[in-house]
Short mmCIF file of C-alpha atoms and ligand atoms in Angstrom, two decimals:
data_model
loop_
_atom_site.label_atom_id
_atom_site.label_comp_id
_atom_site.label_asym_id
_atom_site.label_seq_id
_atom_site.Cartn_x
_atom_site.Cartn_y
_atom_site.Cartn_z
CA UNK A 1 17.20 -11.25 17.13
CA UNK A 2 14.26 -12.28 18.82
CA UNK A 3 10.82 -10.89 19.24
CA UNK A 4 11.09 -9.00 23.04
CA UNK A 5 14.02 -7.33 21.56
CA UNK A 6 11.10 -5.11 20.35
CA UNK A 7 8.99 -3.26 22.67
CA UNK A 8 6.22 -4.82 24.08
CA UNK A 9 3.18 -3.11 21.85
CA UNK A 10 5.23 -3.55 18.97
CA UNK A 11 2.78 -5.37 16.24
CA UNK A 12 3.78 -7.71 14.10
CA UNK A 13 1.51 -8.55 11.27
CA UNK A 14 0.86 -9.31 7.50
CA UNK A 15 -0.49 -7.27 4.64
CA UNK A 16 -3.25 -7.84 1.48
CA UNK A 17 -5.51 -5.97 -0.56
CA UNK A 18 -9.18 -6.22 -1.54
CA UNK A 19 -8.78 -6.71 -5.63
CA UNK A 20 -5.51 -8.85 -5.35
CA UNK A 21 -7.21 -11.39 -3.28
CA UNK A 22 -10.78 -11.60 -2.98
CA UNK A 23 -12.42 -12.42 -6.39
CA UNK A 24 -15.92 -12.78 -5.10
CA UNK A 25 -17.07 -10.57 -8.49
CA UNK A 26 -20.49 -11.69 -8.68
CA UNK A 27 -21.49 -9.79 -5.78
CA UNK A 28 -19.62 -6.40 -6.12
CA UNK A 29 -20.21 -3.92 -9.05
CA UNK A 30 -17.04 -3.15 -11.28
CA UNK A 31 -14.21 -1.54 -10.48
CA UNK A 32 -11.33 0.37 -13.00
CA UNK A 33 -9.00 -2.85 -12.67
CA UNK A 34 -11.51 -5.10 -13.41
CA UNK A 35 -12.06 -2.72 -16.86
CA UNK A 36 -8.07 -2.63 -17.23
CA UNK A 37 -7.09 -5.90 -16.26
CA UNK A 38 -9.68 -7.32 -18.92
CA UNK A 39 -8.41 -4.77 -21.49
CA UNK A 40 -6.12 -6.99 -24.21
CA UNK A 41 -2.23 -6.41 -23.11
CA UNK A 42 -2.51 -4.74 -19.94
CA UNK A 43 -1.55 -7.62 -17.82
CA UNK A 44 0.78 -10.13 -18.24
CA UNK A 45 -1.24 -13.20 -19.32
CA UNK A 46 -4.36 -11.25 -19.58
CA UNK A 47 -4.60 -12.55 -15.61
CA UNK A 48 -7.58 -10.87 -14.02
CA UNK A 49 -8.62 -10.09 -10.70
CA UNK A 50 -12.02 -11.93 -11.51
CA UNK A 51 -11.28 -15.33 -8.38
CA UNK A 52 -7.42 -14.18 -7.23
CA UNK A 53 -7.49 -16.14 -4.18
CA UNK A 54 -10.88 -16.23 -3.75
CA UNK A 55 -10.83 -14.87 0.16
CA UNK A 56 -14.38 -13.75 -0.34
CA UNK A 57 -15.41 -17.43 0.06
CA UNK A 58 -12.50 -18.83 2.23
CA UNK A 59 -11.49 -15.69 4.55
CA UNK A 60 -12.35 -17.93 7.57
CA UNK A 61 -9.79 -20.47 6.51
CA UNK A 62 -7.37 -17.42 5.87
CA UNK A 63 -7.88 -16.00 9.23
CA UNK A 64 -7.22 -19.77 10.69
CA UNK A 65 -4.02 -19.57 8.73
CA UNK A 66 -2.99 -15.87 10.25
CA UNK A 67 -4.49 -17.62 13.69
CA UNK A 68 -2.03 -20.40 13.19
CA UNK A 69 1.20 -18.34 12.26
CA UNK A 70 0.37 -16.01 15.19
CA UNK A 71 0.12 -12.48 13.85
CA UNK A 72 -1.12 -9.75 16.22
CA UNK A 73 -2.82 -7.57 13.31
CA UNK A 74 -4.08 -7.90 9.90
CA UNK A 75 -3.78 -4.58 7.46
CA UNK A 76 -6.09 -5.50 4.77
CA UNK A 77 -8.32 -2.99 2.19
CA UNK A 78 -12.18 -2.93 1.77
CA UNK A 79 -13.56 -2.68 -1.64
CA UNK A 80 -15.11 0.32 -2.50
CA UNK A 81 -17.20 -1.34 -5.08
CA UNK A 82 -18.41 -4.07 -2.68
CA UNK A 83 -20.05 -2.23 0.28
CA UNK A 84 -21.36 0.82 -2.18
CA UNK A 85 -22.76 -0.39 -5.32
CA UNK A 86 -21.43 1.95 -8.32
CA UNK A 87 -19.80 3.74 -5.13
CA UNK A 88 -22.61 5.66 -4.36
CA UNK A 89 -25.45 3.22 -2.93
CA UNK A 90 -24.69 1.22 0.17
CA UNK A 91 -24.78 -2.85 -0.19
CA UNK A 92 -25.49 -4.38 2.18
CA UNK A 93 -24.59 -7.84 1.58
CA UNK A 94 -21.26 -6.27 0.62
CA UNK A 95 -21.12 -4.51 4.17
CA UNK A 96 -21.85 -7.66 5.76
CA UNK A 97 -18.93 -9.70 4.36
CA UNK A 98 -16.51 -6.99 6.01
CA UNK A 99 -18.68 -7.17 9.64
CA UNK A 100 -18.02 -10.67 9.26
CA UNK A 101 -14.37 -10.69 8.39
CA UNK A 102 -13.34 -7.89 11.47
CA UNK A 103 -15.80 -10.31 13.70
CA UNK A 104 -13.77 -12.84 12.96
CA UNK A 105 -10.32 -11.44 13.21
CA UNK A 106 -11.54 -10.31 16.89
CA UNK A 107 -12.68 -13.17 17.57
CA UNK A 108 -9.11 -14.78 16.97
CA UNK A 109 -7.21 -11.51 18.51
CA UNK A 110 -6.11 -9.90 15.49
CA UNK A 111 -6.27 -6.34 15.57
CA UNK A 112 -7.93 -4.91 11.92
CA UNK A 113 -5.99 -2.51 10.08
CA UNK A 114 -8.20 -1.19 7.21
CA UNK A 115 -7.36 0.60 4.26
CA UNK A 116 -10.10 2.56 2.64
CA UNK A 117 -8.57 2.56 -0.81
CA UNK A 118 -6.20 0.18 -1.96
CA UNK A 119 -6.57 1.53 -5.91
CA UNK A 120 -9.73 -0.82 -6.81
CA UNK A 121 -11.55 2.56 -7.73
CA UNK A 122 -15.96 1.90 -8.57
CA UNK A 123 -15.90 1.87 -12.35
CA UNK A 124 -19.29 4.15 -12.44
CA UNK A 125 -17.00 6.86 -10.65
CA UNK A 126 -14.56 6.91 -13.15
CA UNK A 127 -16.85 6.44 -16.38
CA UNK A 128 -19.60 9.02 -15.28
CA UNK A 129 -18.06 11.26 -13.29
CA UNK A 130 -14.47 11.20 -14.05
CA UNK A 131 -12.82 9.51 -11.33
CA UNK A 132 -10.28 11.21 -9.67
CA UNK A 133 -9.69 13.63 -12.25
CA UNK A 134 -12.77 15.49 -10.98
CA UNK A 135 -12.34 17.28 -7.43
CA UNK A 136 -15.89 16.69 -6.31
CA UNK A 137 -14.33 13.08 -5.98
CA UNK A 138 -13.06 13.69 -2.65
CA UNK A 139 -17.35 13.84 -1.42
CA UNK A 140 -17.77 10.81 -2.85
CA UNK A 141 -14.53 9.60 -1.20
CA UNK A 142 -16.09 10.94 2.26
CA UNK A 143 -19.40 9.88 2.24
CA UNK A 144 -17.66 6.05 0.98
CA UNK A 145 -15.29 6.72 4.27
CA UNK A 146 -18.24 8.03 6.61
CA UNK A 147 -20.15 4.94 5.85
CA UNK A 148 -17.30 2.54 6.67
CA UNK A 149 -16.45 4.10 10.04
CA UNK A 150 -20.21 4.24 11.21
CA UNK A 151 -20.68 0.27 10.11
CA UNK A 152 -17.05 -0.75 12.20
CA UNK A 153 -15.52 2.01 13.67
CA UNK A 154 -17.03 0.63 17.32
CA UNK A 155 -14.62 -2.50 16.51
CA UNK A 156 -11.98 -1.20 14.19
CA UNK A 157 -9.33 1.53 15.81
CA UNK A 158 -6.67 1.84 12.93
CA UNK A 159 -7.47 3.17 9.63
CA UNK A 160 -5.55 3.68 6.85
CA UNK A 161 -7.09 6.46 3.91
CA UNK A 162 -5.18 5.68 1.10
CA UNK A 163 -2.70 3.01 -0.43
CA UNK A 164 -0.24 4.80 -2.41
CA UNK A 165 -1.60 7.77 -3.92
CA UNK A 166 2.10 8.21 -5.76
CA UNK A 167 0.79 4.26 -7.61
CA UNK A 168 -2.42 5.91 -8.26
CA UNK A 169 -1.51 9.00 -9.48
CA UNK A 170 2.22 8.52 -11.27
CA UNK A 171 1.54 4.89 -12.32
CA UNK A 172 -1.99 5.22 -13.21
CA UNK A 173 -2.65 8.49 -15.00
CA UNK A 174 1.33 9.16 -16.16
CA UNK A 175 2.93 6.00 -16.67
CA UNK A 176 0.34 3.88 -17.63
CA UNK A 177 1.36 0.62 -16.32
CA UNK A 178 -1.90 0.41 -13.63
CA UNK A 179 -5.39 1.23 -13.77
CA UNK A 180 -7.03 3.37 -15.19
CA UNK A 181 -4.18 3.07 -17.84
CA UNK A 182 -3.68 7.40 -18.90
CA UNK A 183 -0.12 8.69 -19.81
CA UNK A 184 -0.63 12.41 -19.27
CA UNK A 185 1.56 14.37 -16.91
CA UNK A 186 -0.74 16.89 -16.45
CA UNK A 187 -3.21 14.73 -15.29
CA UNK A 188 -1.19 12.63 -12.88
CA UNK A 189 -0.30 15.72 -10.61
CA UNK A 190 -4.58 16.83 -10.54
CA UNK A 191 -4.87 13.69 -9.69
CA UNK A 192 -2.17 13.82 -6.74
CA UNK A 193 -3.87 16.50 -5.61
CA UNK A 194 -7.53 14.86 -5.52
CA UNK A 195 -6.22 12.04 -3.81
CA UNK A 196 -4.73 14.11 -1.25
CA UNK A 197 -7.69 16.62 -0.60
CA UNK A 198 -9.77 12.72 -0.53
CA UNK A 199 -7.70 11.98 2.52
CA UNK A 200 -8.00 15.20 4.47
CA UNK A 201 -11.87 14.72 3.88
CA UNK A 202 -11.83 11.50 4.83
CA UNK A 203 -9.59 12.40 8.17
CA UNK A 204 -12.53 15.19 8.94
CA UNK A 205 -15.00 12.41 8.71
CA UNK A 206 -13.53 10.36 11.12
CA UNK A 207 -12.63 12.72 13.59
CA UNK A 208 -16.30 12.97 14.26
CA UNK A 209 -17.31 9.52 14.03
CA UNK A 210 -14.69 7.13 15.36
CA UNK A 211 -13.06 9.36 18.63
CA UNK A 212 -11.05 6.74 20.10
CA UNK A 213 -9.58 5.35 16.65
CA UNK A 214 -6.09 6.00 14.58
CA UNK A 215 -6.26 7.40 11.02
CA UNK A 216 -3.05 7.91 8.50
CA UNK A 217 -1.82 7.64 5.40
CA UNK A 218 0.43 5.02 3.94
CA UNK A 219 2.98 6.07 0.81
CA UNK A 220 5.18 4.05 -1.08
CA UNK A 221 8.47 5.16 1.11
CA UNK A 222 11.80 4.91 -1.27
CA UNK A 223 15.60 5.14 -0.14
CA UNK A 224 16.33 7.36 -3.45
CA UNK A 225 20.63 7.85 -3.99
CA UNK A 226 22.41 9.56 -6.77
CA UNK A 227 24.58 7.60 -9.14
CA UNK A 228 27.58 9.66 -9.04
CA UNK A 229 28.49 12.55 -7.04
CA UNK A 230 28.25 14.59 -10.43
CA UNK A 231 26.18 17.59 -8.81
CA UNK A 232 22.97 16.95 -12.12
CA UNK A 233 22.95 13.02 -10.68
CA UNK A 234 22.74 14.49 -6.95
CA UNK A 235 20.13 16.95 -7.60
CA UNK A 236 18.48 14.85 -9.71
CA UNK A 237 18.37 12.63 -7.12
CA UNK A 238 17.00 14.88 -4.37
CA UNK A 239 13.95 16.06 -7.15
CA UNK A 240 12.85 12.17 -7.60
CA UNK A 241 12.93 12.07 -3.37
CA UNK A 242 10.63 15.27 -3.47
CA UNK A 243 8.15 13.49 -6.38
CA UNK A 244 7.63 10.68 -4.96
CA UNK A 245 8.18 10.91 -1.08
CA UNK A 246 7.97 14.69 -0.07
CA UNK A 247 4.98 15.62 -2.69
CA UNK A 248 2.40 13.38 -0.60
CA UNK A 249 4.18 13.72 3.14
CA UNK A 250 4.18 17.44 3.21
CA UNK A 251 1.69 18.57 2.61
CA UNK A 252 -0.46 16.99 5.14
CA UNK A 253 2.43 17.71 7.80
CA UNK A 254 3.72 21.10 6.54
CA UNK A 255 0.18 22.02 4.27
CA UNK A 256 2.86 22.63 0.93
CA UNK A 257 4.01 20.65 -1.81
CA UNK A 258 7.88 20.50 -1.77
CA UNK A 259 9.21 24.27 -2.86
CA UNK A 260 12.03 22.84 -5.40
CA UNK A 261 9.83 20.04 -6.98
CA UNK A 262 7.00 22.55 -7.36
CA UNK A 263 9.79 25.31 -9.29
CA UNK A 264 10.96 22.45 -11.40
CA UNK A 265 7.43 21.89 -13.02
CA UNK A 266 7.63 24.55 -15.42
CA UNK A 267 4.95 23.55 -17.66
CA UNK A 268 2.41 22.02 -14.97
CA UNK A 269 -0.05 24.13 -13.99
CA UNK A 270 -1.06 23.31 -10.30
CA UNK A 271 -3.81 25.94 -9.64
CA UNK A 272 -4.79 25.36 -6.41
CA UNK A 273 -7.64 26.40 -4.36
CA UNK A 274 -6.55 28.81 -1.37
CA UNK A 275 -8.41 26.04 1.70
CA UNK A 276 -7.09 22.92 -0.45
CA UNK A 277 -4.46 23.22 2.08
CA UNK A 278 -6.11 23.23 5.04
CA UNK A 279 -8.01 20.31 4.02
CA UNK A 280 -5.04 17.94 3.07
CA UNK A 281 -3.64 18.92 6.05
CA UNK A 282 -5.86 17.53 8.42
CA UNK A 283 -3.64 15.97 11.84
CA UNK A 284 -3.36 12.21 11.47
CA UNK A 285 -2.27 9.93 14.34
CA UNK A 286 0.81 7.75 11.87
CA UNK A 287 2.41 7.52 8.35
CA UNK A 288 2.09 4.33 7.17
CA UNK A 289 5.65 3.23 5.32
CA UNK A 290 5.64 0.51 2.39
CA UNK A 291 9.35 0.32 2.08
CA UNK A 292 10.95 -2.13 -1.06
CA UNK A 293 13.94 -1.10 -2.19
CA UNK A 294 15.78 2.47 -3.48
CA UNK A 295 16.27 3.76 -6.47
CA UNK A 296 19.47 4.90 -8.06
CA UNK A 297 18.61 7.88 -10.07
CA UNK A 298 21.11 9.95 -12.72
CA UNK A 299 20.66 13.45 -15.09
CA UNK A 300 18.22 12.93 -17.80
CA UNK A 301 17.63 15.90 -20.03
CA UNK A 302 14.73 14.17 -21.85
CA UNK A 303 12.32 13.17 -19.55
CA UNK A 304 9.88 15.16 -18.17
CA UNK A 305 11.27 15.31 -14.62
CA UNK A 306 14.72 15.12 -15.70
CA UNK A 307 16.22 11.96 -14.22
CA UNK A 308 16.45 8.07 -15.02
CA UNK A 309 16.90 4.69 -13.50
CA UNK A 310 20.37 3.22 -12.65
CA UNK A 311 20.36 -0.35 -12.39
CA UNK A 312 21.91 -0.64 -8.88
CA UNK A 313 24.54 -3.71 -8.15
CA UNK A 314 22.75 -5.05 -5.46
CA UNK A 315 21.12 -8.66 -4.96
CA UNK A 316 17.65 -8.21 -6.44
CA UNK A 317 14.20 -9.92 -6.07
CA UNK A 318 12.07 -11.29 -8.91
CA UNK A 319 10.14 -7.93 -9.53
CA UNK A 320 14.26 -6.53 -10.12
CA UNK A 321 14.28 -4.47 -6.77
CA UNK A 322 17.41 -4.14 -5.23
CA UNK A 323 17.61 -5.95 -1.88
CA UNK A 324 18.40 -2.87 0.73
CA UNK A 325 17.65 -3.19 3.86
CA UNK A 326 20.12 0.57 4.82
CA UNK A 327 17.66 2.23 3.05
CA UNK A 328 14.71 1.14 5.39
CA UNK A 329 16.68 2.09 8.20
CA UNK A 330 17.83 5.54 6.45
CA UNK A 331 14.46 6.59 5.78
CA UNK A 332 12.17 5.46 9.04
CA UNK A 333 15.18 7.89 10.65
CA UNK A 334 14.66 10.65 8.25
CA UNK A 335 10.74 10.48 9.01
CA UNK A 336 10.90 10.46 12.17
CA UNK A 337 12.85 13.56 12.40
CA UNK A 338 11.36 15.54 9.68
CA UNK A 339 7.69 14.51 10.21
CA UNK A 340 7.80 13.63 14.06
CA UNK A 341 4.52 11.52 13.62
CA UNK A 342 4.34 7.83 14.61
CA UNK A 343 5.03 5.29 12.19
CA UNK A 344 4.09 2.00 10.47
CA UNK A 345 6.00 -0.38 8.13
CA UNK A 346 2.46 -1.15 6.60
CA UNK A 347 4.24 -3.52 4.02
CA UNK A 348 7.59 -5.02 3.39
CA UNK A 349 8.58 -8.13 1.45
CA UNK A 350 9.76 -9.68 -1.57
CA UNK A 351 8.86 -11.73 -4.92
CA UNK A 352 11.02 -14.97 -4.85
CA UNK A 353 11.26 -18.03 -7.04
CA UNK A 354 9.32 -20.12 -4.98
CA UNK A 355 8.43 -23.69 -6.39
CA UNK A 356 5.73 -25.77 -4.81
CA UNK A 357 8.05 -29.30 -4.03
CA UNK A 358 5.88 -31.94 -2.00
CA UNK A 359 3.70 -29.86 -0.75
CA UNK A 360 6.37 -27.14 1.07
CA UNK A 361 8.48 -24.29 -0.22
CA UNK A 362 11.51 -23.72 0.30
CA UNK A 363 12.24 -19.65 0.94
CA UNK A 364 15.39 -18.88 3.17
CA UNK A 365 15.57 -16.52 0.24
CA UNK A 366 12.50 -14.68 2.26
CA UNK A 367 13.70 -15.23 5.85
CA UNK A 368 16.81 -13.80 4.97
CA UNK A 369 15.15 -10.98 3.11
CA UNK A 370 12.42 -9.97 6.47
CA UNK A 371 15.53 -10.79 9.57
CA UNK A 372 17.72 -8.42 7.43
CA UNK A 373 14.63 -5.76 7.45
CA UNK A 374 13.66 -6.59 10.87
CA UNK A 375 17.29 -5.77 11.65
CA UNK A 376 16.97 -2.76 9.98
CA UNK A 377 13.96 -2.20 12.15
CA UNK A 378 14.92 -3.02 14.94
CA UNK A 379 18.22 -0.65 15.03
CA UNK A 380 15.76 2.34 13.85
CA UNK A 381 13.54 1.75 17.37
CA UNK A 382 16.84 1.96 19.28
CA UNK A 383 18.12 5.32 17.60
CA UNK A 384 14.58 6.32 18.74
CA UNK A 385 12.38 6.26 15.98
CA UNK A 386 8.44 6.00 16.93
CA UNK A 387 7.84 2.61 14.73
CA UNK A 388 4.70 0.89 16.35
CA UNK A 389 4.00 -2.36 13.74
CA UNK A 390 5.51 -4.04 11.12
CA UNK A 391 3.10 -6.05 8.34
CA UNK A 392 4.58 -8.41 6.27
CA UNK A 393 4.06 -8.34 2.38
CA UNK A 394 1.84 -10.36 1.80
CA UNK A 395 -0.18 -13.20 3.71
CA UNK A 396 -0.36 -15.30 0.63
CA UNK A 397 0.48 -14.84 -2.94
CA UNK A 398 -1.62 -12.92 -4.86
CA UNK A 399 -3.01 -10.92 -8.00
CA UNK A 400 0.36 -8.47 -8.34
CA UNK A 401 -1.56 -5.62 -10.73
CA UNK A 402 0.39 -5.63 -13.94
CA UNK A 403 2.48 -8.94 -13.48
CA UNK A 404 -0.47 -11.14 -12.91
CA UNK A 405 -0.35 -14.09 -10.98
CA UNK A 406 3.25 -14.38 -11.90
CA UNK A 407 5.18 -12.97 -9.02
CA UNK A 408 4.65 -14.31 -5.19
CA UNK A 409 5.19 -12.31 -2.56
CA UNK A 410 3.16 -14.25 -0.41
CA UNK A 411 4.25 -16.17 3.42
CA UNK A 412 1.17 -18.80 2.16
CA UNK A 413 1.77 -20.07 -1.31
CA UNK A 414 -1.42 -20.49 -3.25
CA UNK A 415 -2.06 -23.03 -5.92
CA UNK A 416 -4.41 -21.18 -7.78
CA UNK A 417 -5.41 -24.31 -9.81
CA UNK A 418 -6.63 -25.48 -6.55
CA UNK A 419 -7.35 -22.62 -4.28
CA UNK A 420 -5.40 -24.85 -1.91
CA UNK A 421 -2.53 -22.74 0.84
CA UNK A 422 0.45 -23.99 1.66
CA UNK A 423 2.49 -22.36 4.07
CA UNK A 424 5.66 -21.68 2.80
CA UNK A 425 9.27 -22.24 5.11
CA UNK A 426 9.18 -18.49 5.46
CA UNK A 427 5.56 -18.80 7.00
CA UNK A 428 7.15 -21.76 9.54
CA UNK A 429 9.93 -18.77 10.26
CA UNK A 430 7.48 -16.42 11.29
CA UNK A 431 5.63 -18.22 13.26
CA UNK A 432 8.57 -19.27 15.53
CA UNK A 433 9.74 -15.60 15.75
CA UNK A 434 6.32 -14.50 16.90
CA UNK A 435 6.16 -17.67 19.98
CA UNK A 436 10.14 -15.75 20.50
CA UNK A 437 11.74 -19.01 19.39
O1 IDE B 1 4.45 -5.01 -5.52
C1 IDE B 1 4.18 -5.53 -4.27
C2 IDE B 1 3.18 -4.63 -3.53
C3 IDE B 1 1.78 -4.64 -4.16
O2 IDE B 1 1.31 -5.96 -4.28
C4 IDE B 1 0.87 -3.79 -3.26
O3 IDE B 1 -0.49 -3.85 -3.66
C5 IDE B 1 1.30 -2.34 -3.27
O4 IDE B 1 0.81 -1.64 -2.14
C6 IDE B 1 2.80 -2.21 -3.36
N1 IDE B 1 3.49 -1.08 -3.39
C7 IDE B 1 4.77 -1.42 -3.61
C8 IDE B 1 5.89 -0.43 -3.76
N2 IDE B 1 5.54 0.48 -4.77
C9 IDE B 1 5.52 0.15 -6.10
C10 IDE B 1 6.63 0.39 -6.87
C11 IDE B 1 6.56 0.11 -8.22
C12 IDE B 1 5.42 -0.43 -8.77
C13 IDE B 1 4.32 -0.67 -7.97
C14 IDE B 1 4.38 -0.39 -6.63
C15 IDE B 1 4.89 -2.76 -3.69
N3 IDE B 1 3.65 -3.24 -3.52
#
């Protein structure tokens, strides 16, 4: 497989986010992971987002590096917290260190992909005014979006609103495991719902400021299978698709939350306002796709949504994700055809054992683990799917939210004792795919 097997506008990039790699705190205010990742037992090693990989003082030497490997775009998020102090007051200074970064990417032909929100949420927001618990969120959301496309929407075409709002809202308000840290199921679907009426605002915003640009979404995409063909496991099955995949893809293409997830809530009271609707489901030019792995999912009569976790058989990575390729394919089909909107794999990769052994690393683990996914792809374009980019989780190893610096997903290892990249054999890979070696 080589790179013109793809079409010719096809982008091929890499993938990061503000609070896993910039550091840089002295000249943002905080934000809810700094709070949570600072809180006693919330991350492994009490690791902290506080230097990461310290991009706010080297991104020219990591745009050299993306220069180097030969990417065509860069998907990266801007930190709320940095350009508007508390979120609510512009910062300059904070502004100016994303002018310069998109300058620079330009400057080297990389095309800017930026996510507005990429869960690094202003501290004040949540403290004072309840975060996104409180539905008057979605104006501070808009005015935080306005001001980013009026300082680079004349240089910056593709926009993403939101990383994830299924992390945000299922991990962060009902699970626990990420920032802000609640476990209330209630909570986690008002949240779903501010998140996704935060987006359509943000998509009116833009419609009026940047007219030549690109605005979507990206969701955490899952390939979700029954264990058995026991007709609980299947239907099971099909809910957990409709939580996490339908409940924030629908309605912004069909304006509804999915019909059967919404009768299986019994007890969660979704009173919603009669134009929500018409907000969320603003037209947006792509769905981005973050694609891992599937989940095998059986019957549970005790938990709240009624299913549970099979540990598949599969050939996982270090963060226990089944390696699964089919299911990438499966689903960029199935969106395609249900959703008919253009799509991006906005990230795809893997956490791998990779040791630093005079000065290289060796990951065939990783090539192995992107050619089977840019198979997977590839085969997806030719049954006529609209896929327009693929970026690479991640550029360089990073701060991975609850697991600390202990997982890598990164093409660029990064001593963190020493702030010092190395670019790993998977790096070396890429960069001879992208000259069509
Ligand atoms: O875990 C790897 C990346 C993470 O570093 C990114 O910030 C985030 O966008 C991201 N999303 C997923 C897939 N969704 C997910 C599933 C379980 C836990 C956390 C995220 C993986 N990743």
């Amino acid at each position: 497989m080589k790179r013109t097997d793809f079409p010719k506008e096809f982008k091929f990039g890499t993938a990061t986010a503000s609070y896993q790699i910039e550091g840089g705190i002295e000249d943002r205010s905080p934000s809810i992971w700094d709070e949570f990742s600072h809180t006693p037992g919330k991350t492994k090693n009490g690791d902290n987002g506080d230097v990461a990989c310290d991009h706010y003082h080297r991104y020219e030497e990591d745009i050299e590096i993306m220069k180097d490997i030969g990417v065509d775009a860069y998907r990266f998020s801007i930190s709320w917290p940095r350009v508007m102090t508390d979120g609510i007051k512009p910062n300059e200074k904070g502004i100016d260190f994303y002018q310069k970064l998109v300058d620079k990417l330009l400057e080297n032909n990389i095309t800017p992909f930026i996510t507005l929100y990429h869960w690094d949420l202003p501290l004040y927001l949540y403290k004072e005014k309840n975060g996104w618990l409180n539905p008057d969120i979605a104006n501070y959301f808009q005015d935080y979006a306005s001001l980013m496309f009026n300082k680079l929407g004349d240089r910056v075409k593709h926009w993403i609103t939101l990383n994830e709002p299924w992390c945000s809202a299922f991990l962060g308000y009902f699970v626990g495991e990420h920032a802000p840290g609640h476990k209330d199921f209630q909570e986690s679907f008002y949240v779903a719902h501010n998140l996704l009426r935060s987006h359509g605002k943000a998509v009116i915003a833009f419609r009026d400021i940047v007219k030549d640009g690109k605005i979507g979404i990206t969701n955490v995409v899952t390939k979700v299978e029954s264990l058995s063909n026991d007709e609980k496991d299947i239907q099971a099955a099909k809910l957990v698709d409709q939580y996490i995949n339908g409940w924030y893809h629908d309605p912004i293409v069909y304006g509804k939350y999915p019909e059967e997830a919404v009768n299986s809530l019994k007890n969660i009271k979704l009173d919603i306002p009669e134009n929500d609707f018409d907000i969320i489901s603003q037209t947006i030019d792509f769905f981005g796709v973050n694609y891992y792995s599937r989940q095998v999912i059986s019957y549970d009569e005790n938990h709240p949504l009624k299913f549970k976790h099979a540990e598949g058989p599969l050939p996982k990575t270090e963060m226990g994700w089944e390696i699964y390729p089919k299911g990438l394919y499966d689903k960029l089909v199935e969106f395609n055809n249900k959703y008919k909107l253009p799509l991006y794999i906005t990230e795809n990769g893997m956490a791998g054992p990779d040791k630093l052994e005079n000065e290289q690393i060796h990951d065939d683990y990783r090539i192995n683990y992107i050619k089977d996914h840019f198979k997977s792809t590839l085969d997806a374009i030719k049954d006529g799917v609209d896929l327009r980019g693929y970026f690479i989780w991640s550029l360089m190893d990073n701060f991975e939210w609850a697991h600390g610096y202990s997982k890598r997903f990164g093409l660029v290892y990064v001593d963190y004792n020493t702030q010092k990249r190395y670019l790993k054999d998977s790096a070396l890979w890429y960069k001879n795919f992208l000259l069509n070696k």
